[in-house]
Amino acid sequence: MSPTVQRPDLGGPFPEHIAIIMDGNGRWATERGMPRIFGHREGVRSVREVTTECARMGVKSLTLYAFSEENWKRPGQEVTYLMRLLRVFMRRERKTLMKNGVRLRCIGRLDRLPAASLDALRETEALTADNDGMLLRLALSYGSRAEMADAVRRMAEEARAGTLDPASIDEETLRAYLYDPTTPDPDLVIRTAGEMRVSNFLLWQLSYAELYVTPFCWPDFRRDQLLGAMKEFASRRRKFGGLEQEDIPAASTESVEETT
Ligand code: FPP
């Protein structure tokens, strides 16, 4: 059972799915004269607080960009540290995830992860699979172009085998071959540490997400900063390429006819 959910009054729509590009761990540490790994260690505290707060506030899905395909290019020591942090986090946080009713799901080219980290992730996924609260998705060894390439390869294989008709392929078909097709797209994507980029993160799924970039580095992104982002989201007008009723001019077709 998930704990009682207390949705805050944001004064507008609530973001059901939040995705976060957790950036700035290295800068946070360097600014304090410490090695980069201290930033990652402190970043884990933000992961814990943001996950717990989102679960309590009734966010349905939270996706965290924890390790990109490109991050494998970092110095071996940093990669090893991050993989260890992940393993330790998975084992230590199980109790809290269970208490908060959180389900864990990982997306990415997970076969590239070290066996011990992958085992810890799989065990936690299995343990939390029946929880009925928030879905926590960790994007690991994740790249959006890789996700799309993987999807297209599988579709091509099925087309060759005769189980997929190329003429029937539409947007929903492609979506069905992505890593986690059943989770609705993010409403809000937050990026910490100020960079105005999406860095190969959920390129398909972010098509209509609201972007929010904050100068706070990830280790400083906690409950107040999260609420600030959610309130900003609530104040946005989402039109999904259309118009809101109040923006449609009265008798608009007549005025077009008059001028033609
Ligand atoms: C970006 O900061 C952060 C990462 C590449 C890793 C994120 C990892 C964590 C928050 C900790 C482990 C996660 C879990 C889920 C246990 P950066 O190093 O790119 O910062 P910089 O841009 O300032 O160098």
PDB file of C-alpha atoms and ligand atoms in Angstrom:
ATOM      1  CA  MET A   1       0.000   0.000   0.000  1.00  0.00           C
ATOM      2  CA  SER A   2       1.305   3.459  -0.873  1.00  0.00           C
ATOM      3  CA  PRO A   3       1.213   6.143   1.848  1.00  0.00           C
ATOM      4  CA  THR A   4      -1.458   8.838   1.875  1.00  0.00           C
ATOM      5  CA  VAL A   5      -0.948  11.157  -1.042  1.00  0.00           C
ATOM      6  CA  GLN A   6      -1.150  14.896  -0.426  1.00  0.00           C
ATOM      7  CA  ARG A   7      -1.362  16.797  -3.680  1.00  0.00           C
ATOM      8  CA  PRO A   8      -0.251  20.400  -3.233  1.00  0.00           C
ATOM      9  CA  ASP A   9      -2.448  23.141  -4.658  1.00  0.00           C
ATOM     10  CA  LEU A  10      -0.338  24.446  -7.522  1.00  0.00           C
ATOM     11  CA  GLY A  11      -2.990  26.850  -8.736  1.00  0.00           C
ATOM     12  CA  GLY A  12      -3.200  25.008 -12.058  1.00  0.00           C
ATOM     13  CA  PRO A  13      -2.660  21.616 -13.698  1.00  0.00           C
ATOM     14  CA  PHE A  14      -0.591  19.001 -11.886  1.00  0.00           C
ATOM     15  CA  PRO A  15       2.337  17.330 -13.737  1.00  0.00           C
ATOM     16  CA  GLU A  16       1.497  13.627 -13.692  1.00  0.00           C
ATOM     17  CA  HIS A  17       4.877  12.640 -15.159  1.00  0.00           C
ATOM     18  CA  ILE A  18       8.050  14.571 -14.340  1.00  0.00           C
ATOM     19  CA  ALA A  19      11.366  13.821 -16.060  1.00  0.00           C
ATOM     20  CA  ILE A  20      14.637  15.256 -14.768  1.00  0.00           C
ATOM     21  CA  ILE A  21      18.049  15.784 -16.344  1.00  0.00           C
ATOM     22  CA  MET A  22      20.153  15.756 -13.180  1.00  0.00           C
ATOM     23  CA  ASP A  23      23.112  17.944 -14.092  1.00  0.00           C
ATOM     24  CA  GLY A  24      25.801  19.862 -12.238  1.00  0.00           C
ATOM     25  CA  ASN A  25      27.121  17.314  -9.737  1.00  0.00           C
ATOM     26  CA  GLY A  26      30.689  17.861 -10.927  1.00  0.00           C
ATOM     27  CA  ARG A  27      30.408  21.664 -10.863  1.00  0.00           C
ATOM     28  CA  TRP A  28      28.842  21.569  -7.402  1.00  0.00           C
ATOM     29  CA  ALA A  29      31.853  19.647  -6.078  1.00  0.00           C
ATOM     30  CA  THR A  30      34.488  21.659  -7.980  1.00  0.00           C
ATOM     31  CA  GLU A  31      33.026  24.938  -6.661  1.00  0.00           C
ATOM     32  CA  ARG A  32      33.648  23.548  -3.167  1.00  0.00           C
ATOM     33  CA  GLY A  33      37.210  22.463  -3.947  1.00  0.00           C
ATOM     34  CA  MET A  34      36.272  18.786  -3.844  1.00  0.00           C
ATOM     35  CA  PRO A  35      36.654  15.946  -6.368  1.00  0.00           C
ATOM     36  CA  ARG A  36      33.714  15.434  -8.730  1.00  0.00           C
ATOM     37  CA  ILE A  37      32.590  12.220  -7.049  1.00  0.00           C
ATOM     38  CA  PHE A  38      31.544  14.208  -3.954  1.00  0.00           C
ATOM     39  CA  GLY A  39      28.981  15.886  -6.181  1.00  0.00           C
ATOM     40  CA  HIS A  40      27.601  12.507  -7.233  1.00  0.00           C
ATOM     41  CA  ARG A  41      27.473  11.368  -3.621  1.00  0.00           C
ATOM     42  CA  GLU A  42      25.565  14.498  -2.623  1.00  0.00           C
ATOM     43  CA  GLY A  43      23.385  14.089  -5.716  1.00  0.00           C
ATOM     44  CA  VAL A  44      22.120  10.810  -4.284  1.00  0.00           C
ATOM     45  CA  ARG A  45      20.562  12.779  -1.397  1.00  0.00           C
ATOM     46  CA  SER A  46      18.621  14.832  -3.936  1.00  0.00           C
ATOM     47  CA  VAL A  47      17.518  11.637  -5.702  1.00  0.00           C
ATOM     48  CA  ARG A  48      16.198  10.353  -2.370  1.00  0.00           C
ATOM     49  CA  GLU A  49      14.413  13.603  -1.418  1.00  0.00           C
ATOM     50  CA  VAL A  50      12.910  14.298  -4.847  1.00  0.00           C
ATOM     51  CA  THR A  51      11.697  10.698  -5.205  1.00  0.00           C
ATOM     52  CA  THR A  52      10.096  10.708  -1.768  1.00  0.00           C
ATOM     53  CA  GLU A  53       8.473  14.117  -2.278  1.00  0.00           C
ATOM     54  CA  CYS A  54       7.098  13.212  -5.705  1.00  0.00           C
ATOM     55  CA  ALA A  55       5.636   9.977  -4.317  1.00  0.00           C
ATOM     56  CA  ARG A  56       4.030  11.872  -1.418  1.00  0.00           C
ATOM     57  CA  MET A  57       2.622  14.542  -3.720  1.00  0.00           C
ATOM     58  CA  GLY A  58       0.991  11.950  -5.959  1.00  0.00           C
ATOM     59  CA  VAL A  59       3.163  12.340  -9.059  1.00  0.00           C
ATOM     60  CA  LYS A  60       2.367   9.232 -11.139  1.00  0.00           C
ATOM     61  CA  SER A  61       5.766   8.808 -12.840  1.00  0.00           C
ATOM     62  CA  LEU A  62       9.219  10.244 -12.238  1.00  0.00           C
ATOM     63  CA  THR A  63      11.984   9.593 -14.772  1.00  0.00           C
ATOM     64  CA  LEU A  64      15.563  10.400 -13.762  1.00  0.00           C
ATOM     65  CA  TYR A  65      18.390  10.597 -16.297  1.00  0.00           C
ATOM     66  CA  ALA A  66      20.990   8.878 -14.162  1.00  0.00           C
ATOM     67  CA  PHE A  67      23.594   7.746 -16.717  1.00  0.00           C
ATOM     68  CA  SER A  68      23.657   8.449 -20.440  1.00  0.00           C
ATOM     69  CA  GLU A  69      25.142   6.333 -23.231  1.00  0.00           C
ATOM     70  CA  GLU A  70      27.642   9.186 -23.634  1.00  0.00           C
ATOM     71  CA  ASN A  71      28.638   9.006 -19.930  1.00  0.00           C
ATOM     72  CA  TRP A  72      30.618   5.813 -20.662  1.00  0.00           C
ATOM     73  CA  LYS A  73      33.253   8.168 -22.156  1.00  0.00           C
ATOM     74  CA  ARG A  74      34.047   9.608 -18.710  1.00  0.00           C
ATOM     75  CA  PRO A  75      37.251   8.604 -16.868  1.00  0.00           C
ATOM     76  CA  GLY A  76      37.102   4.953 -15.725  1.00  0.00           C
ATOM     77  CA  GLN A  77      37.328   5.907 -12.041  1.00  0.00           C
ATOM     78  CA  GLU A  78      34.260   8.147 -12.227  1.00  0.00           C
ATOM     79  CA  VAL A  79      32.252   5.524 -14.134  1.00  0.00           C
ATOM     80  CA  THR A  80      33.223   2.847 -11.586  1.00  0.00           C
ATOM     81  CA  TYR A  81      32.217   5.157  -8.739  1.00  0.00           C
ATOM     82  CA  LEU A  82      28.828   5.913 -10.324  1.00  0.00           C
ATOM     83  CA  MET A  83      28.128   2.213 -10.902  1.00  0.00           C
ATOM     84  CA  ARG A  84      29.012   1.451  -7.286  1.00  0.00           C
ATOM     85  CA  LEU A  85      26.818   4.316  -6.081  1.00  0.00           C
ATOM     86  CA  LEU A  86      23.946   2.899  -8.078  1.00  0.00           C
ATOM     87  CA  ARG A  87      24.418  -0.573  -6.611  1.00  0.00           C
ATOM     88  CA  VAL A  88      24.632   0.711  -3.042  1.00  0.00           C
ATOM     89  CA  PHE A  89      21.660   3.044  -3.566  1.00  0.00           C
ATOM     90  CA  MET A  90      19.524   0.184  -4.873  1.00  0.00           C
ATOM     91  CA  ARG A  91      20.215  -1.975  -1.860  1.00  0.00           C
ATOM     92  CA  ARG A  92      19.919   0.822   0.736  1.00  0.00           C
ATOM     93  CA  GLU A  93      16.767   2.431  -0.649  1.00  0.00           C
ATOM     94  CA  ARG A  94      14.650  -0.699  -1.017  1.00  0.00           C
ATOM     95  CA  LYS A  95      12.983  -0.214   2.347  1.00  0.00           C
ATOM     96  CA  THR A  96      12.124   3.419   1.621  1.00  0.00           C
ATOM     97  CA  LEU A  97      10.832   2.577  -1.857  1.00  0.00           C
ATOM     98  CA  MET A  98       8.609  -0.123  -0.352  1.00  0.00           C
ATOM     99  CA  LYS A  99       7.398   2.210   2.411  1.00  0.00           C
ATOM    100  CA  ASN A 100       6.469   4.851  -0.169  1.00  0.00           C
ATOM    101  CA  GLY A 101       4.824   2.349  -2.513  1.00  0.00           C
ATOM    102  CA  VAL A 102       7.255   3.179  -5.340  1.00  0.00           C
ATOM    103  CA  ARG A 103       7.729   0.848  -8.332  1.00  0.00           C
ATOM    104  CA  LEU A 104      11.149   0.869  -9.985  1.00  0.00           C
ATOM    105  CA  ARG A 105      11.713   0.394 -13.704  1.00  0.00           C
ATOM    106  CA  CYS A 106      14.979   0.901 -15.595  1.00  0.00           C
ATOM    107  CA  ILE A 107      15.277   1.970 -19.226  1.00  0.00           C
ATOM    108  CA  GLY A 108      18.344   2.013 -21.463  1.00  0.00           C
ATOM    109  CA  ARG A 109      20.929  -0.380 -22.859  1.00  0.00           C
ATOM    110  CA  LEU A 110      21.100  -2.129 -19.517  1.00  0.00           C
ATOM    111  CA  ASP A 111      23.231  -5.006 -20.812  1.00  0.00           C
ATOM    112  CA  ARG A 112      26.195  -2.584 -20.740  1.00  0.00           C
ATOM    113  CA  LEU A 113      25.969  -2.183 -16.940  1.00  0.00           C
ATOM    114  CA  PRO A 114      28.304  -4.184 -14.679  1.00  0.00           C
ATOM    115  CA  ALA A 115      26.662  -7.437 -13.544  1.00  0.00           C
ATOM    116  CA  ALA A 116      26.591  -6.476  -9.852  1.00  0.00           C
ATOM    117  CA  SER A 117      24.805  -3.155 -10.542  1.00  0.00           C
ATOM    118  CA  LEU A 118      22.370  -4.794 -12.941  1.00  0.00           C
ATOM    119  CA  ASP A 119      21.581  -7.558 -10.434  1.00  0.00           C
ATOM    120  CA  ALA A 120      20.854  -4.966  -7.728  1.00  0.00           C
ATOM    121  CA  LEU A 121      18.546  -3.079 -10.114  1.00  0.00           C
ATOM    122  CA  ARG A 122      16.717  -6.205 -11.246  1.00  0.00           C
ATOM    123  CA  GLU A 123      16.215  -7.368  -7.658  1.00  0.00           C
ATOM    124  CA  THR A 124      14.728  -3.988  -6.706  1.00  0.00           C
ATOM    125  CA  GLU A 125      12.520  -3.947  -9.806  1.00  0.00           C
ATOM    126  CA  ALA A 126      11.194  -7.395  -8.895  1.00  0.00           C
ATOM    127  CA  LEU A 127      10.692  -6.496  -5.233  1.00  0.00           C
ATOM    128  CA  THR A 128       8.754  -3.310  -6.019  1.00  0.00           C
ATOM    129  CA  ALA A 129       6.823  -4.613  -9.063  1.00  0.00           C
ATOM    130  CA  ASP A 130       3.502  -4.925  -7.225  1.00  0.00           C
ATOM    131  CA  ASN A 131       3.620  -1.551  -5.469  1.00  0.00           C
ATOM    132  CA  ASP A 132       0.709   0.675  -6.416  1.00  0.00           C
ATOM    133  CA  GLY A 133       2.279   4.110  -5.939  1.00  0.00           C
ATOM    134  CA  MET A 134       4.571   6.195  -8.108  1.00  0.00           C
ATOM    135  CA  LEU A 135       6.591   4.686 -10.948  1.00  0.00           C
ATOM    136  CA  LEU A 136      10.275   5.634 -10.630  1.00  0.00           C
ATOM    137  CA  ARG A 137      12.070   5.154 -13.937  1.00  0.00           C
ATOM    138  CA  LEU A 138      15.838   5.328 -14.016  1.00  0.00           C
ATOM    139  CA  ALA A 139      17.353   6.005 -17.426  1.00  0.00           C
ATOM    140  CA  LEU A 140      20.683   4.165 -17.368  1.00  0.00           C
ATOM    141  CA  SER A 141      23.129   3.739 -20.216  1.00  0.00           C
ATOM    142  CA  TYR A 142      20.331   5.587 -21.957  1.00  0.00           C
ATOM    143  CA  GLY A 143      20.371   7.539 -25.206  1.00  0.00           C
ATOM    144  CA  SER A 144      17.277   8.533 -27.094  1.00  0.00           C
ATOM    145  CA  ARG A 145      18.829   7.984 -30.525  1.00  0.00           C
ATOM    146  CA  ALA A 146      19.956   4.520 -29.395  1.00  0.00           C
ATOM    147  CA  GLU A 147      16.404   3.830 -28.165  1.00  0.00           C
ATOM    148  CA  MET A 148      14.987   4.776 -31.559  1.00  0.00           C
ATOM    149  CA  ALA A 149      17.670   2.777 -33.413  1.00  0.00           C
ATOM    150  CA  ASP A 150      16.885  -0.259 -31.223  1.00  0.00           C
ATOM    151  CA  ALA A 151      13.173   0.160 -31.965  1.00  0.00           C
ATOM    152  CA  VAL A 152      13.683   0.480 -35.735  1.00  0.00           C
ATOM    153  CA  ARG A 153      15.988  -2.567 -35.787  1.00  0.00           C
ATOM    154  CA  ARG A 154      13.366  -4.713 -34.046  1.00  0.00           C
ATOM    155  CA  MET A 155      10.678  -3.447 -36.402  1.00  0.00           C
ATOM    156  CA  ALA A 156      12.859  -4.252 -39.431  1.00  0.00           C
ATOM    157  CA  GLU A 157      13.505  -7.755 -38.098  1.00  0.00           C
ATOM    158  CA  GLU A 158       9.785  -8.344 -37.635  1.00  0.00           C
ATOM    159  CA  ALA A 159       9.020  -6.943 -41.089  1.00  0.00           C
ATOM    160  CA  ARG A 160      11.584  -9.338 -42.578  1.00  0.00           C
ATOM    161  CA  ALA A 161      10.053 -12.236 -40.656  1.00  0.00           C
ATOM    162  CA  GLY A 162       6.641 -11.240 -41.975  1.00  0.00           C
ATOM    163  CA  THR A 163       5.105 -10.460 -38.568  1.00  0.00           C
ATOM    164  CA  LEU A 164       4.942  -6.688 -39.112  1.00  0.00           C
ATOM    165  CA  ASP A 165       3.389  -5.090 -42.192  1.00  0.00           C
ATOM    166  CA  PRO A 166       5.519  -2.035 -43.178  1.00  0.00           C
ATOM    167  CA  ALA A 167       2.426  -0.339 -44.635  1.00  0.00           C
ATOM    168  CA  SER A 168       0.740  -0.442 -41.216  1.00  0.00           C
ATOM    169  CA  ILE A 169       3.535   1.427 -39.387  1.00  0.00           C
ATOM    170  CA  ASP A 170       2.387   4.681 -37.809  1.00  0.00           C
ATOM    171  CA  GLU A 171       3.431   6.766 -34.778  1.00  0.00           C
ATOM    172  CA  GLU A 172       1.779   4.391 -32.344  1.00  0.00           C
ATOM    173  CA  THR A 173       3.595   1.405 -33.873  1.00  0.00           C
ATOM    174  CA  LEU A 174       6.944   3.085 -33.337  1.00  0.00           C
ATOM    175  CA  ARG A 175       6.005   4.013 -29.793  1.00  0.00           C
ATOM    176  CA  ALA A 176       5.203   0.366 -29.077  1.00  0.00           C
ATOM    177  CA  TYR A 177       8.824  -0.590 -29.823  1.00  0.00           C
ATOM    178  CA  LEU A 178      10.387   1.988 -27.480  1.00  0.00           C
ATOM    179  CA  TYR A 179      11.817   0.795 -24.147  1.00  0.00           C
ATOM    180  CA  ASP A 180       8.744   1.508 -22.001  1.00  0.00           C
ATOM    181  CA  PRO A 181       5.748   2.145 -24.254  1.00  0.00           C
ATOM    182  CA  THR A 182       3.038   1.983 -21.603  1.00  0.00           C
ATOM    183  CA  THR A 183       4.151   4.959 -19.500  1.00  0.00           C
ATOM    184  CA  PRO A 184       2.498   8.207 -20.680  1.00  0.00           C
ATOM    185  CA  ASP A 185       4.851  10.927 -21.944  1.00  0.00           C
ATOM    186  CA  PRO A 186       6.358  13.385 -19.461  1.00  0.00           C
ATOM    187  CA  ASP A 187       4.401  16.591 -18.854  1.00  0.00           C
ATOM    188  CA  LEU A 188       7.325  18.473 -17.360  1.00  0.00           C
ATOM    189  CA  VAL A 189      11.050  18.086 -17.955  1.00  0.00           C
ATOM    190  CA  ILE A 190      13.395  19.755 -15.512  1.00  0.00           C
ATOM    191  CA  ARG A 191      17.075  20.357 -16.187  1.00  0.00           C
ATOM    192  CA  THR A 192      19.343  21.492 -13.370  1.00  0.00           C
ATOM    193  CA  ALA A 193      22.589  23.498 -13.631  1.00  0.00           C
ATOM    194  CA  GLY A 194      21.436  25.901 -16.303  1.00  0.00           C
ATOM    195  CA  GLU A 195      22.253  24.286 -19.657  1.00  0.00           C
ATOM    196  CA  MET A 196      19.545  24.826 -22.287  1.00  0.00           C
ATOM    197  CA  ARG A 197      19.766  21.387 -23.910  1.00  0.00           C
ATOM    198  CA  VAL A 198      17.884  18.086 -23.885  1.00  0.00           C
ATOM    199  CA  SER A 199      21.060  15.982 -24.321  1.00  0.00           C
ATOM    200  CA  ASN A 200      19.599  12.963 -26.120  1.00  0.00           C
ATOM    201  CA  PHE A 201      16.953  12.408 -23.422  1.00  0.00           C
ATOM    202  CA  LEU A 202      13.521  11.001 -24.363  1.00  0.00           C
ATOM    203  CA  LEU A 203      13.455  12.882 -27.685  1.00  0.00           C
ATOM    204  CA  TRP A 204      10.307  11.096 -28.839  1.00  0.00           C
ATOM    205  CA  GLN A 205       8.505  11.311 -25.527  1.00  0.00           C
ATOM    206  CA  LEU A 206       9.305  14.988 -24.792  1.00  0.00           C
ATOM    207  CA  SER A 207       7.553  16.274 -27.924  1.00  0.00           C
ATOM    208  CA  TYR A 208       4.967  18.248 -25.952  1.00  0.00           C
ATOM    209  CA  ALA A 209       6.618  18.418 -22.528  1.00  0.00           C
ATOM    210  CA  GLU A 210       7.080  21.767 -20.805  1.00  0.00           C
ATOM    211  CA  LEU A 211      10.753  22.588 -20.294  1.00  0.00           C
ATOM    212  CA  TYR A 212      12.032  24.077 -17.053  1.00  0.00           C
ATOM    213  CA  VAL A 213      15.707  24.943 -16.634  1.00  0.00           C
ATOM    214  CA  THR A 214      17.008  25.996 -13.239  1.00  0.00           C
ATOM    215  CA  PRO A 215      20.472  27.307 -12.316  1.00  0.00           C
ATOM    216  CA  PHE A 216      20.508  25.104  -9.181  1.00  0.00           C
ATOM    217  CA  CYS A 217      23.005  22.245  -9.459  1.00  0.00           C
ATOM    218  CA  TRP A 218      21.464  18.818  -8.834  1.00  0.00           C
ATOM    219  CA  PRO A 219      22.837  18.399  -5.273  1.00  0.00           C
ATOM    220  CA  ASP A 220      21.030  21.662  -4.350  1.00  0.00           C
ATOM    221  CA  PHE A 221      17.767  20.669  -6.018  1.00  0.00           C
ATOM    222  CA  ARG A 222      15.452  19.663  -3.206  1.00  0.00           C
ATOM    223  CA  ARG A 223      11.781  19.971  -2.169  1.00  0.00           C
ATOM    224  CA  ASP A 224      11.497  23.776  -2.531  1.00  0.00           C
ATOM    225  CA  GLN A 225      13.113  23.768  -5.971  1.00  0.00           C
ATOM    226  CA  LEU A 226      10.864  20.889  -7.058  1.00  0.00           C
ATOM    227  CA  LEU A 227       7.755  22.749  -5.919  1.00  0.00           C
ATOM    228  CA  GLY A 228       8.968  25.867  -7.742  1.00  0.00           C
ATOM    229  CA  ALA A 229       9.225  23.883 -10.987  1.00  0.00           C
ATOM    230  CA  MET A 230       5.779  22.338 -10.481  1.00  0.00           C
ATOM    231  CA  LYS A 231       4.219  25.758  -9.831  1.00  0.00           C
ATOM    232  CA  GLU A 232       5.832  27.157 -12.958  1.00  0.00           C
ATOM    233  CA  PHE A 233       4.375  24.201 -14.883  1.00  0.00           C
ATOM    234  CA  ALA A 234       0.935  24.900 -13.427  1.00  0.00           C
ATOM    235  CA  SER A 235       1.107  28.467 -14.757  1.00  0.00           C
ATOM    236  CA  ARG A 236       1.922  27.429 -18.353  1.00  0.00           C
ATOM    237  CA  ARG A 237      -0.702  27.188 -21.111  1.00  0.00           C
ATOM    238  CA  ARG A 238      -0.340  23.907 -23.021  1.00  0.00           C
ATOM    239  CA  LYS A 239      -1.890  23.914 -26.453  1.00  0.00           C
ATOM    240  CA  PHE A 240      -0.394  20.772 -28.077  1.00  0.00           C
ATOM    241  CA  GLY A 241      -0.246  22.605 -31.403  1.00  0.00           C
ATOM    242  CA  GLY A 242      -3.890  23.668 -31.268  1.00  0.00           C
ATOM    243  CA  LEU A 243      -5.662  26.726 -29.899  1.00  0.00           C
ATOM    244  CA  GLU A 244      -7.490  27.226 -26.643  1.00  0.00           C
ATOM    245  CA  GLN A 245     -11.193  28.017 -26.943  1.00  0.00           C
ATOM    246  CA  GLU A 246     -10.699  31.638 -25.834  1.00  0.00           C
ATOM    247  CA  ASP A 247      -8.059  32.194 -28.560  1.00  0.00           C
ATOM    248  CA  ILE A 248     -10.351  31.193 -31.414  1.00  0.00           C
ATOM    249  CA  PRO A 249     -11.768  34.374 -32.999  1.00  0.00           C
ATOM    250  CA  ALA A 250     -15.534  34.399 -33.314  1.00  0.00           C
ATOM    251  CA  ALA A 251     -16.821  33.739 -36.867  1.00  0.00           C
ATOM    252  CA  SER A 252     -13.244  33.079 -38.011  1.00  0.00           C
ATOM    253  CA  THR A 253     -14.304  31.213 -41.188  1.00  0.00           C
ATOM    254  CA  GLU A 254     -16.513  34.100 -42.276  1.00  0.00           C
ATOM    255  CA  SER A 255     -13.642  36.582 -42.054  1.00  0.00           C
ATOM    256  CA  VAL A 256     -11.478  34.280 -44.216  1.00  0.00           C
ATOM    257  CA  GLU A 257     -14.282  34.069 -46.796  1.00  0.00           C
ATOM    258  CA  GLU A 258     -14.630  37.866 -46.810  1.00  0.00           C
ATOM    259  CA  THR A 259     -10.981  38.381 -47.712  1.00  0.00           C
ATOM    260  CA  THR A 260     -10.847  35.756 -50.470  1.00  0.00           C
TER     261      THR A 260
HETATM  262  C1  FPP B   1      25.457  14.965 -14.076  1.00  0.00           C
HETATM  263  O1  FPP B   1      26.367  15.760 -13.397  1.00  0.00           O
HETATM  264  C2  FPP B   1      25.141  13.771 -13.327  1.00  0.00           C
HETATM  265  C3  FPP B   1      25.420  12.512 -13.717  1.00  0.00           C
HETATM  266  C4  FPP B   1      26.115  12.195 -14.972  1.00  0.00           C
HETATM  267  C5  FPP B   1      25.084  11.356 -12.908  1.00  0.00           C
HETATM  268  C6  FPP B   1      23.871  11.471 -12.051  1.00  0.00           C
HETATM  269  C7  FPP B   1      24.039  10.579 -10.898  1.00  0.00           C
HETATM  270  C8  FPP B   1      23.564  10.803  -9.655  1.00  0.00           C
HETATM  271  C9  FPP B   1      22.709  11.914  -9.296  1.00  0.00           C
HETATM  272  C10 FPP B   1      23.901   9.890  -8.555  1.00  0.00           C
HETATM  273  C11 FPP B   1      23.575   8.457  -8.760  1.00  0.00           C
HETATM  274  C12 FPP B   1      22.175   8.221  -9.163  1.00  0.00           C
HETATM  275  C13 FPP B   1      21.346   7.332  -8.608  1.00  0.00           C
HETATM  276  C14 FPP B   1      20.003   7.137  -9.193  1.00  0.00           C
HETATM  277  C15 FPP B   1      21.684   6.568  -7.430  1.00  0.00           C
HETATM  278  P1  FPP B   1      27.765  16.048 -14.100  1.00  0.00           P
HETATM  279  O2  FPP B   1      28.769  15.125 -13.511  1.00  0.00           O
HETATM  280  O3  FPP B   1      27.631  15.975 -15.579  1.00  0.00           O
HETATM  281  O4  FPP B   1      28.017  17.518 -13.634  1.00  0.00           O
HETATM  282  P2  FPP B   1      28.857  18.647 -14.412  1.00  0.00           P
HETATM  283  O5  FPP B   1      28.095  18.957 -15.672  1.00  0.00           O
HETATM  284  O6  FPP B   1      28.873  19.782 -13.462  1.00  0.00           O
HETATM  285  O7  FPP B   1      30.211  18.079 -14.687  1.00  0.00           O
END
